[in-house]
CSV table of C-alpha atoms in Angstrom, one decimal:
chain,number,residue,atom,x,y,z
A,1,UNK,CA,133.3,92.5,139.9
A,2,UNK,CA,132.9,93.2,136.6
A,3,UNK,CA,130.0,91.4,134.9
A,4,UNK,CA,129.1,91.5,131.3
A,5,UNK,CA,125.9,93.4,130.3
A,6,UNK,CA,124.5,93.1,133.9
A,7,UNK,CA,121.6,95.7,133.9
A,8,UNK,CA,122.0,98.3,136.0
A,9,UNK,CA,118.6,98.9,137.1
A,10,UNK,CA,115.2,98.8,136.2
A,11,UNK,CA,114.1,102.1,136.2
A,12,UNK,CA,115.3,103.4,132.6
A,13,UNK,CA,113.6,105.4,130.2
A,14,UNK,CA,111.8,107.4,133.3
A,15,UNK,CA,109.0,104.4,134.1
A,16,UNK,CA,109.0,105.5,137.6
A,17,UNK,CA,108.1,109.0,137.1
A,18,UNK,CA,104.7,108.0,134.8
A,19,UNK,CA,101.6,108.3,136.7
A,20,UNK,CA,99.5,105.1,137.2
A,21,UNK,CA,96.7,105.9,135.7
A,22,UNK,CA,98.5,107.4,132.1
A,23,UNK,CA,99.6,105.3,129.5
A,24,UNK,CA,103.1,105.7,128.1
A,25,UNK,CA,104.1,105.2,124.6
A,26,UNK,CA,107.2,104.3,122.9
A,27,UNK,CA,107.3,104.4,119.2
A,28,UNK,CA,110.2,103.4,116.6
A,29,UNK,CA,110.5,103.4,112.7
A,30,UNK,CA,112.5,102.3,109.9
A,31,UNK,CA,111.5,102.2,105.9
A,32,UNK,CA,107.7,101.8,106.1
A,33,UNK,CA,107.4,100.0,109.3
A,34,UNK,CA,106.5,101.8,112.4
A,35,UNK,CA,106.3,100.1,115.7
A,36,UNK,CA,104.3,101.3,119.0
A,37,UNK,CA,104.9,99.7,122.3
A,38,UNK,CA,101.9,101.3,125.0
A,39,UNK,CA,102.0,100.3,128.4
A,40,UNK,CA,100.4,101.6,132.0
A,41,UNK,CA,101.5,101.9,135.5
A,42,UNK,CA,104.8,102.2,137.5
A,43,UNK,CA,107.4,99.8,139.0
A,44,UNK,CA,106.7,97.4,140.1
A,45,UNK,CA,103.1,97.1,138.4
A,46,UNK,CA,102.4,97.5,135.1
A,47,UNK,CA,99.8,96.7,133.0
A,48,UNK,CA,97.9,96.7,129.3
A,49,UNK,CA,101.1,96.5,127.5
A,50,UNK,CA,100.7,96.3,123.9
A,51,UNK,CA,102.2,96.3,120.6
A,52,UNK,CA,101.2,97.9,116.8
A,53,UNK,CA,103.4,97.3,114.0
A,54,UNK,CA,101.9,99.0,110.8
A,55,UNK,CA,103.5,99.0,107.2
A,56,UNK,CA,102.7,102.1,104.9
A,57,UNK,CA,100.5,103.7,107.4
A,58,UNK,CA,97.9,100.3,107.4
A,59,UNK,CA,98.1,98.4,110.5
A,60,UNK,CA,99.8,94.5,110.1
A,61,UNK,CA,99.8,93.8,113.9
A,62,UNK,CA,97.9,94.7,117.2
A,63,UNK,CA,98.1,92.6,120.0
A,64,UNK,CA,98.5,92.6,123.7
A,65,UNK,CA,102.3,91.6,124.9
A,66,UNK,CA,102.5,88.1,126.4
A,67,UNK,CA,105.8,86.3,127.4
A,68,UNK,CA,106.3,82.8,128.4
A,69,UNK,CA,108.3,83.8,131.4
A,70,UNK,CA,106.2,86.5,132.7
A,71,UNK,CA,102.8,85.7,130.5
A,72,UNK,CA,101.2,89.7,130.8
A,73,UNK,CA,102.8,90.8,133.7
A,74,UNK,CA,105.8,91.6,132.1
A,75,UNK,CA,107.9,95.1,132.8
A,76,UNK,CA,109.0,97.2,129.4
A,77,UNK,CA,112.7,96.4,129.0
A,78,UNK,CA,115.4,98.6,128.2
A,79,UNK,CA,117.6,97.9,131.2
A,80,UNK,CA,120.9,97.3,129.4
A,81,UNK,CA,122.2,100.7,129.5
A,82,UNK,CA,119.5,103.2,127.5
A,83,UNK,CA,118.6,101.2,124.7
A,84,UNK,CA,114.8,101.9,124.1
A,85,UNK,CA,112.1,99.0,124.7
A,86,UNK,CA,111.2,98.9,121.1
A,87,UNK,CA,113.5,98.9,118.1
A,88,UNK,CA,112.5,98.6,114.3
A,89,UNK,CA,115.9,96.8,112.9
A,90,UNK,CA,116.6,95.0,109.7
A,91,UNK,CA,118.0,91.8,111.7
A,92,UNK,CA,118.0,89.5,108.4
A,93,UNK,CA,119.4,92.1,106.2
A,94,UNK,CA,116.5,91.5,103.8
A,95,UNK,CA,115.2,95.4,103.5
A,96,UNK,CA,112.4,94.4,105.2
A,97,UNK,CA,112.7,95.6,109.3
A,98,UNK,CA,111.9,93.8,112.2
A,99,UNK,CA,110.5,94.5,115.1
A,100,UNK,CA,112.5,94.0,118.4
A,101,UNK,CA,110.8,94.3,121.9
A,102,UNK,CA,112.4,94.1,124.7
A,103,UNK,CA,110.6,92.9,128.3
A,104,UNK,CA,111.9,92.0,131.8
A,105,UNK,CA,110.5,89.5,134.1
A,106,UNK,CA,111.5,91.2,137.5
A,107,UNK,CA,113.4,90.2,140.1
A,108,UNK,CA,117.0,90.6,141.4
A,109,UNK,CA,118.9,87.9,138.8
A,110,UNK,CA,116.5,88.2,136.1
A,111,UNK,CA,115.3,88.1,133.7
A,112,UNK,CA,115.5,90.0,130.1
A,113,UNK,CA,112.9,88.6,127.4
A,114,UNK,CA,113.0,89.7,123.7
A,115,UNK,CA,110.6,89.3,121.1
A,116,UNK,CA,111.5,89.7,117.5
A,117,UNK,CA,108.5,90.1,115.0
A,118,UNK,CA,109.1,89.4,111.5
A,119,UNK,CA,106.6,90.0,108.8
A,120,UNK,CA,105.0,87.0,107.0
A,121,UNK,CA,104.1,88.2,103.7
A,122,UNK,CA,101.7,84.6,103.2
A,123,UNK,CA,99.3,85.5,106.2
A,124,UNK,CA,100.4,89.6,105.8
A,125,UNK,CA,100.9,89.9,109.5
A,126,UNK,CA,103.8,89.6,112.1
A,127,UNK,CA,105.3,86.1,113.6
A,128,UNK,CA,106.8,86.4,116.7
A,129,UNK,CA,110.0,84.4,118.4
A,130,UNK,CA,110.8,84.4,121.7
A,131,UNK,CA,114.0,84.4,123.5
A,132,UNK,CA,115.1,84.4,127.4
A,133,UNK,CA,118.4,86.2,127.9
A,134,UNK,CA,118.6,85.5,131.6
A,135,UNK,CA,120.3,87.9,133.6
A,136,UNK,CA,122.9,89.4,131.5
A,137,UNK,CA,120.1,91.1,128.9
A,138,UNK,CA,121.2,92.1,125.5
A,139,UNK,CA,122.2,95.1,123.1
A,140,UNK,CA,121.0,95.1,119.3
A,141,UNK,CA,124.5,96.4,118.0
A,142,UNK,CA,126.0,96.8,114.4
A,143,UNK,CA,129.4,95.4,115.6
A,144,UNK,CA,131.4,95.3,112.0
A,145,UNK,CA,129.4,98.3,111.3
A,146,UNK,CA,128.1,97.0,107.9
A,147,UNK,CA,124.4,97.3,108.4
A,148,UNK,CA,124.3,93.8,109.8
A,149,UNK,CA,123.3,93.8,113.5
A,150,UNK,CA,123.5,91.3,116.2
A,151,UNK,CA,122.6,90.2,119.6
A,152,UNK,CA,125.3,91.4,122.0
A,153,UNK,CA,125.2,89.4,125.3
A,154,UNK,CA,126.6,87.0,127.5
A,155,UNK,CA,126.5,83.3,128.3
A,156,UNK,CA,123.8,83.2,131.4
A,157,UNK,CA,124.6,79.5,131.7
A,158,UNK,CA,127.7,80.3,133.6
A,159,UNK,CA,125.5,82.1,136.3
A,160,UNK,CA,125.7,79.8,139.5
A,161,UNK,CA,127.0,76.9,137.7
A,162,UNK,CA,130.4,76.7,139.8
A,163,UNK,CA,129.7,79.7,142.8
A,164,UNK,CA,127.1,82.3,143.7
A,165,UNK,CA,125.9,84.7,141.0
A,166,UNK,CA,127.9,87.7,142.3
A,167,UNK,CA,131.3,85.6,142.0
A,168,UNK,CA,130.4,83.8,138.6
A,169,UNK,CA,131.5,85.3,135.4
A,170,UNK,CA,129.5,85.0,132.1
A,171,UNK,CA,131.6,84.8,128.9
A,172,UNK,CA,130.8,86.9,126.0
A,173,UNK,CA,127.8,85.7,123.5
A,174,UNK,CA,127.0,87.1,120.1
A,175,UNK,CA,123.6,86.2,118.3
A,176,UNK,CA,122.4,86.8,115.2
A,177,UNK,CA,118.6,86.1,114.0
A,178,UNK,CA,117.4,84.8,110.5
A,179,UNK,CA,114.2,83.0,109.7
A,180,UNK,CA,112.8,82.8,113.1
A,181,UNK,CA,116.1,81.2,114.6
A,182,UNK,CA,118.8,82.6,116.9
A,183,UNK,CA,122.4,81.8,115.8
A,184,UNK,CA,125.3,82.0,117.7
A,185,UNK,CA,128.3,83.2,116.3
A,186,UNK,CA,130.5,84.3,118.7
A,187,UNK,CA,133.6,82.4,117.5
A,188,UNK,CA,133.3,84.9,114.2
A,189,UNK,CA,134.2,87.9,116.4
A,190,UNK,CA,138.1,86.8,118.1
A,191,UNK,CA,139.1,90.2,118.5
A,192,UNK,CA,136.0,90.9,121.2
A,193,UNK,CA,136.4,86.9,122.6
A,194,UNK,CA,140.1,88.1,123.3
A,195,UNK,CA,139.2,91.3,124.7
A,196,UNK,CA,136.8,89.5,127.0
A,197,UNK,CA,139.3,86.6,128.0
A,198,UNK,CA,141.6,89.3,129.3
A,199,UNK,CA,139.1,91.0,131.5
A,200,UNK,CA,138.5,87.6,133.3
A,201,UNK,CA,141.9,87.0,133.5
A,202,UNK,CA,142.9,90.3,135.3
A,203,UNK,CA,140.0,90.0,137.5
A,204,UNK,CA,141.5,86.2,138.3
A,205,UNK,CA,144.6,87.7,138.7
A,206,UNK,CA,143.4,90.4,141.3
A,207,UNK,CA,142.4,87.7,143.7
A,208,UNK,CA,145.7,87.2,144.6
A,209,UNK,CA,145.2,89.4,147.7
A,210,UNK,CA,142.5,87.6,148.6
A,211,UNK,CA,144.5,84.5,148.7
A,212,UNK,CA,142.2,83.1,145.4
A,213,UNK,CA,138.8,82.8,147.7
A,214,UNK,CA,135.8,81.7,145.4
A,215,UNK,CA,138.0,82.1,142.2
A,216,UNK,CA,136.2,79.6,140.1
A,217,UNK,CA,133.6,81.8,138.6
A,218,UNK,CA,136.0,84.2,137.0
A,219,UNK,CA,138.5,81.4,135.7
A,220,UNK,CA,135.6,79.5,134.2
A,221,UNK,CA,135.1,82.7,131.9
A,222,UNK,CA,138.4,83.0,130.9
A,223,UNK,CA,138.9,79.5,129.9
A,224,UNK,CA,135.3,79.6,127.8
A,225,UNK,CA,136.8,82.5,125.8
A,226,UNK,CA,140.5,81.1,125.4
A,227,UNK,CA,138.4,77.7,124.3
A,228,UNK,CA,136.7,79.6,121.8
A,229,UNK,CA,139.6,80.8,120.2
A,230,UNK,CA,141.0,77.5,120.1
A,231,UNK,CA,143.7,78.1,122.9
A,232,UNK,CA,142.8,74.7,124.4
A,233,UNK,CA,146.6,73.8,125.2
A,234,UNK,CA,147.1,77.0,126.8
A,235,UNK,CA,143.4,76.8,128.9
A,236,UNK,CA,144.7,73.1,130.0
A,237,UNK,CA,148.3,74.0,131.3
A,238,UNK,CA,147.2,77.2,133.5
A,239,UNK,CA,144.3,75.6,134.9
A,240,UNK,CA,146.2,72.8,135.6
A,241,UNK,CA,149.2,75.2,137.4
A,242,UNK,CA,146.7,76.8,139.3
A,243,UNK,CA,145.4,74.0,140.5
A,244,UNK,CA,148.4,73.0,141.8
A,245,UNK,CA,148.8,76.1,143.4
A,246,UNK,CA,146.2,76.0,145.3
A,247,UNK,CA,144.1,79.0,143.2
A,248,UNK,CA,140.9,77.5,142.1
A,249,UNK,CA,138.9,77.6,145.1
A,250,UNK,CA,134.9,78.0,145.9
A,251,UNK,CA,133.0,78.4,148.8
A,252,UNK,CA,130.8,75.1,147.9
A,253,UNK,CA,131.2,72.4,145.3
A,254,UNK,CA,134.4,71.2,143.5
A,255,UNK,CA,137.7,73.0,143.3
A,256,UNK,CA,141.4,72.2,142.4
A,257,UNK,CA,141.4,69.3,140.1
A,258,UNK,CA,137.8,68.6,140.6
A,259,UNK,CA,136.7,72.1,139.6
A,260,UNK,CA,138.8,71.4,136.1
A,261,UNK,CA,137.2,68.2,135.1
A,262,UNK,CA,133.7,69.8,135.7
A,263,UNK,CA,134.6,72.7,133.8
A,264,UNK,CA,136.1,70.7,131.0
A,265,UNK,CA,132.7,68.5,131.0
A,266,UNK,CA,130.8,71.7,131.0
A,267,UNK,CA,132.4,73.3,128.3
A,268,UNK,CA,132.1,70.8,126.1
A,269,UNK,CA,128.5,70.5,126.6
A,270,UNK,CA,128.0,73.6,125.8
A,271,UNK,CA,129.9,73.9,122.6
A,272,UNK,CA,133.2,75.6,123.9
A,273,UNK,CA,135.3,72.6,123.6
A,274,UNK,CA,135.3,71.0,119.8
């Protein structure tokens, strides 16, 4: 089953081949900003993670890497399809690039942590903003090819919500970053949302062969996408028909009309329904 942006593995960038005693360094730059991410070790034991940022050759930030979720025990990131662990990108479209560092907490279904470092001219150093993207991970992309960058991910709050992880559908989520905050802008990309909805609907319809066993996870993701598009009546009609037909099933928790009620409550709380 297709799950949005799920990390394929944790051995990207050849980390597993690095001798434990040797340091590995990744460098990225844009404009006058250069970021150097260094660490030692190999899977599953990394240590000595450090980030150094220079501006015009002068050091503006040089600190050990510490995250709330995994503290000093994080793994280098780059788990979402070959994206480097450190990037220098003008996220805020100000002409002054930010540094994006991706980390991984370890574990089968968790978690990608992203740290964004933004320059503060008042203190002449970098301020860190951290976000846990959970299991889906994220990619920094320029979706409109206009020099503005977004974080393309999926809504991890759907994982385990209505069924087990393997059968959960995670709807598309798109975020921007500015002034120390991530903002959900998924509604601004209706074409991508519609494409995602089509994927989940196809997955649901494909469950007919198995008599729609454990079907609530994928239809929940479809409903979320369609509600974002403003197709609330369509969603209500379709869910009602599928419940009546006995197609909304879960190995545990609510199915049928009880699932529909729980889903609508959840979608309203998460901002999909307005």
